[in-house]
Amino acid sequence: AGLGLPIVIAPPIGSHEEANKNWLLKQKAGIEQPDLKEVSLWLSDLLNSGQLAEMAFQGFKNIEKFGAIKIENLVS
C-alpha cells in the first residue's frame, strides 16, 4: 500500500491478519473483499468510481516507505 497499490483485503486468518486489515482500513488504503462471485462487477465499479485510485493515493501518502531498508540499516 505504501507504494501506491490499492489493497483488496481477503478474509483474515488469525489475529495478526485481523490487525493488518483494521490498520489498512484505518489508513484508507484498502477495502474488504466483496463476494468473489461478482468480482467483475465490483472491481469495475471500484475502478470507474475512482475508489481504487483514492486507496492507492491514501496508501502512498499515509504509509511509510523504505521499512526494509531501515531494518537493514539497523541490523548492519
Short mmCIF file of C-alpha atoms in Angstrom, two decimals, residues 9-61:
data_model
loop_
_atom_site.label_atom_id
_atom_site.label_comp_id
_atom_site.label_asym_id
_atom_site.label_seq_id
_atom_site.Cartn_x
_atom_site.Cartn_y
_atom_site.Cartn_z
CA ILE A 9 -8.28 -7.50 1.69
CA ALA A 10 -9.21 -11.18 1.68
CA PRO A 11 -10.90 -12.56 4.81
CA PRO A 12 -8.24 -12.62 7.53
CA ILE A 13 -6.95 -15.79 9.15
CA GLY A 14 -5.65 -15.13 12.63
CA SER A 15 -5.44 -12.11 14.87
CA HIS A 16 -2.36 -10.66 13.17
CA GLU A 17 -4.17 -10.55 9.83
CA GLU A 18 -7.23 -9.04 11.51
CA ALA A 19 -4.98 -6.30 12.93
CA ASN A 20 -3.40 -5.74 9.50
CA LYS A 21 -6.87 -5.47 7.93
CA ASN A 22 -8.01 -2.93 10.51
CA TRP A 23 -4.83 -0.90 10.06
CA LEU A 24 -5.20 -0.82 6.25
CA LEU A 25 -8.85 0.22 6.57
CA LYS A 26 -7.90 2.97 9.02
CA GLN A 27 -5.29 4.25 6.54
CA LYS A 28 -7.99 4.17 3.81
CA ALA A 29 -5.56 2.20 1.67
CA GLY A 30 -7.67 -0.93 1.34
CA ILE A 31 -11.14 -2.37 1.13
CA GLU A 32 -12.58 -5.63 2.39
CA GLN A 33 -13.01 -8.14 -0.40
CA PRO A 34 -16.62 -8.29 -1.58
CA ASP A 35 -18.16 -11.52 -2.92
CA LEU A 36 -15.71 -13.11 -5.38
CA LYS A 37 -18.59 -14.48 -7.45
CA GLU A 38 -19.26 -10.89 -8.54
CA VAL A 39 -15.66 -9.73 -8.92
CA SER A 40 -16.21 -8.42 -12.45
CA LEU A 41 -18.94 -6.10 -11.17
CA TRP A 42 -17.34 -4.66 -8.04
CA LEU A 43 -13.84 -4.42 -9.45
CA SER A 44 -15.01 -2.40 -12.45
CA ASP A 45 -17.18 -0.27 -10.12
CA LEU A 46 -14.16 0.46 -7.89
CA LEU A 47 -12.09 1.35 -10.93
CA ASN A 48 -14.72 3.53 -12.63
CA SER A 49 -15.65 5.38 -9.44
CA GLY A 50 -12.03 6.29 -8.69
CA GLN A 51 -12.03 4.40 -5.38
CA LEU A 52 -9.02 2.29 -6.40
CA ALA A 53 -7.09 5.45 -7.27
CA GLU A 54 -8.10 7.06 -3.97
CA MET A 55 -6.97 4.00 -1.98
CA ALA A 56 -3.68 3.97 -3.89
CA PHE A 57 -3.12 7.66 -3.15
CA GLN A 58 -4.01 7.32 0.54
CA GLY A 59 -1.60 4.40 0.92
CA PHE A 60 1.20 6.25 -0.83
CA LYS A 61 0.57 9.41 1.19
#
